[in-house]
Amino acid sequence: MITFFGIIGGILNTIRLVPQVYKSWTTKRTGDLSGYFIAILFLQSVFIILYGFFKPDHIILWTNVSPLVCSIVLGFLKSKYK
């Protein structure tokens, strides 16, 4: 049962930023996004991926790859659409 909660949480963690990336991509506007938010999101994802790697916990590891990718894309979009 605990693994089930981890999987559901991981799935929600994986998809939580997709709407923001989509909106930023389609509207070409990122003025309302905080650069600090993106930087903290990136660092959080990196450290949780490292934690999942060294633990080892593959659910934690793989469900944080998507937020890492989303933070990189948002950072790129933020710098592109200033």
PDB file of C-alpha atoms in Angstrom:
ATOM      1  CA  MET A   1       0.000   0.000   0.000  1.00  0.00           C
ATOM      2  CA  ILE A   2       2.857   2.395   0.788  1.00  0.00           C
ATOM      3  CA  THR A   3       4.354   1.750  -2.665  1.00  0.00           C
ATOM      4  CA  PHE A   4       0.958   2.593  -4.197  1.00  0.00           C
ATOM      5  CA  PHE A   5       0.979   6.003  -2.488  1.00  0.00           C
ATOM      6  CA  GLY A   6       4.532   6.577  -3.712  1.00  0.00           C
ATOM      7  CA  ILE A   7       3.583   5.717  -7.274  1.00  0.00           C
ATOM      8  CA  ILE A   8       0.505   7.987  -7.257  1.00  0.00           C
ATOM      9  CA  GLY A   9       2.516  10.837  -5.714  1.00  0.00           C
ATOM     10  CA  GLY A  10       5.236  10.263  -8.277  1.00  0.00           C
ATOM     11  CA  ILE A  11       2.780  10.391 -11.164  1.00  0.00           C
ATOM     12  CA  LEU A  12       1.298  13.664  -9.882  1.00  0.00           C
ATOM     13  CA  ASN A  13       4.804  15.048  -9.350  1.00  0.00           C
ATOM     14  CA  THR A  14       5.674  14.075 -12.904  1.00  0.00           C
ATOM     15  CA  ILE A  15       2.724  15.860 -14.528  1.00  0.00           C
ATOM     16  CA  ARG A  16       2.404  18.919 -12.281  1.00  0.00           C
ATOM     17  CA  LEU A  17       4.529  21.233 -14.410  1.00  0.00           C
ATOM     18  CA  VAL A  18       3.392  20.121 -17.858  1.00  0.00           C
ATOM     19  CA  PRO A  19       0.513  22.677 -18.020  1.00  0.00           C
ATOM     20  CA  GLN A  20       2.912  25.527 -17.140  1.00  0.00           C
ATOM     21  CA  VAL A  21       5.443  24.445 -19.753  1.00  0.00           C
ATOM     22  CA  TYR A  22       2.665  24.124 -22.338  1.00  0.00           C
ATOM     23  CA  LYS A  23       1.232  27.566 -21.536  1.00  0.00           C
ATOM     24  CA  SER A  24       4.657  29.219 -21.582  1.00  0.00           C
ATOM     25  CA  TRP A  25       5.499  27.507 -24.872  1.00  0.00           C
ATOM     26  CA  THR A  26       2.245  28.406 -26.640  1.00  0.00           C
ATOM     27  CA  THR A  27       1.841  31.975 -25.364  1.00  0.00           C
ATOM     28  CA  LYS A  28       5.572  32.779 -25.540  1.00  0.00           C
ATOM     29  CA  ARG A  29       5.198  34.656 -22.242  1.00  0.00           C
ATOM     30  CA  THR A  30       7.092  33.905 -19.048  1.00  0.00           C
ATOM     31  CA  GLY A  31       7.075  37.277 -17.331  1.00  0.00           C
ATOM     32  CA  ASP A  32       5.002  35.974 -14.426  1.00  0.00           C
ATOM     33  CA  LEU A  33       7.379  33.097 -13.740  1.00  0.00           C
ATOM     34  CA  SER A  34       9.920  33.702 -11.020  1.00  0.00           C
ATOM     35  CA  GLY A  35      13.500  32.883 -11.925  1.00  0.00           C
ATOM     36  CA  TYR A  36      14.015  31.859  -8.293  1.00  0.00           C
ATOM     37  CA  PHE A  37      11.138  29.388  -8.584  1.00  0.00           C
ATOM     38  CA  ILE A  38      12.715  27.791 -11.638  1.00  0.00           C
ATOM     39  CA  ALA A  39      16.170  27.648 -10.028  1.00  0.00           C
ATOM     40  CA  ILE A  40      14.832  26.123  -6.799  1.00  0.00           C
ATOM     41  CA  LEU A  41      12.751  23.621  -8.774  1.00  0.00           C
ATOM     42  CA  PHE A  42      15.862  22.610 -10.726  1.00  0.00           C
ATOM     43  CA  LEU A  43      17.972  22.179  -7.580  1.00  0.00           C
ATOM     44  CA  GLN A  44      15.194  20.313  -5.781  1.00  0.00           C
ATOM     45  CA  SER A  45      14.901  17.868  -8.670  1.00  0.00           C
ATOM     46  CA  VAL A  46      18.652  17.322  -8.858  1.00  0.00           C
ATOM     47  CA  PHE A  47      18.980  16.608  -5.145  1.00  0.00           C
ATOM     48  CA  ILE A  48      15.970  14.296  -5.018  1.00  0.00           C
ATOM     49  CA  ILE A  49      17.270  12.392  -8.052  1.00  0.00           C
ATOM     50  CA  LEU A  50      20.618  12.005  -6.282  1.00  0.00           C
ATOM     51  CA  TYR A  51      18.813  10.853  -3.126  1.00  0.00           C
ATOM     52  CA  GLY A  52      16.843   8.288  -5.133  1.00  0.00           C
ATOM     53  CA  PHE A  53      20.053   7.111  -6.804  1.00  0.00           C
ATOM     54  CA  PHE A  54      22.004   6.627  -3.587  1.00  0.00           C
ATOM     55  CA  LYS A  55      19.091   5.247  -1.540  1.00  0.00           C
ATOM     56  CA  PRO A  56      18.420   3.349  -4.047  1.00  0.00           C
ATOM     57  CA  ASP A  57      14.764   4.088  -4.710  1.00  0.00           C
ATOM     58  CA  HIS A  58      13.838   3.938  -8.375  1.00  0.00           C
ATOM     59  CA  ILE A  59      10.365   5.422  -7.868  1.00  0.00           C
ATOM     60  CA  ILE A  60      11.830   8.572  -6.323  1.00  0.00           C
ATOM     61  CA  LEU A  61      14.539   8.682  -8.952  1.00  0.00           C
ATOM     62  CA  TRP A  62      12.406   8.334 -12.077  1.00  0.00           C
ATOM     63  CA  THR A  63       9.445  10.428 -10.960  1.00  0.00           C
ATOM     64  CA  ASN A  64      11.745  13.422 -10.529  1.00  0.00           C
ATOM     65  CA  VAL A  65      13.268  13.289 -13.997  1.00  0.00           C
ATOM     66  CA  SER A  66      10.208  14.984 -15.530  1.00  0.00           C
ATOM     67  CA  PRO A  67      10.273  17.956 -13.109  1.00  0.00           C
ATOM     68  CA  LEU A  68      13.991  18.296 -13.846  1.00  0.00           C
ATOM     69  CA  VAL A  69      13.319  18.389 -17.585  1.00  0.00           C
ATOM     70  CA  CYS A  70      10.409  20.818 -17.068  1.00  0.00           C
ATOM     71  CA  SER A  71      12.608  23.139 -14.992  1.00  0.00           C
ATOM     72  CA  ILE A  72      15.256  23.130 -17.731  1.00  0.00           C
ATOM     73  CA  VAL A  73      12.624  23.886 -20.396  1.00  0.00           C
ATOM     74  CA  LEU A  74      11.069  26.643 -18.256  1.00  0.00           C
ATOM     75  CA  GLY A  75      14.511  28.157 -17.660  1.00  0.00           C
ATOM     76  CA  PHE A  76      15.179  28.117 -21.398  1.00  0.00           C
ATOM     77  CA  LEU A  77      11.789  29.674 -22.156  1.00  0.00           C
ATOM     78  CA  LYS A  78      12.288  32.284 -19.429  1.00  0.00           C
ATOM     79  CA  SER A  79      15.589  33.355 -20.946  1.00  0.00           C
ATOM     80  CA  LYS A  80      14.215  33.255 -24.508  1.00  0.00           C
ATOM     81  CA  TYR A  81      10.969  35.197 -23.909  1.00  0.00           C
ATOM     82  CA  LYS A  82      12.215  37.964 -21.611  1.00  0.00           C
TER      83      LYS A  82
END
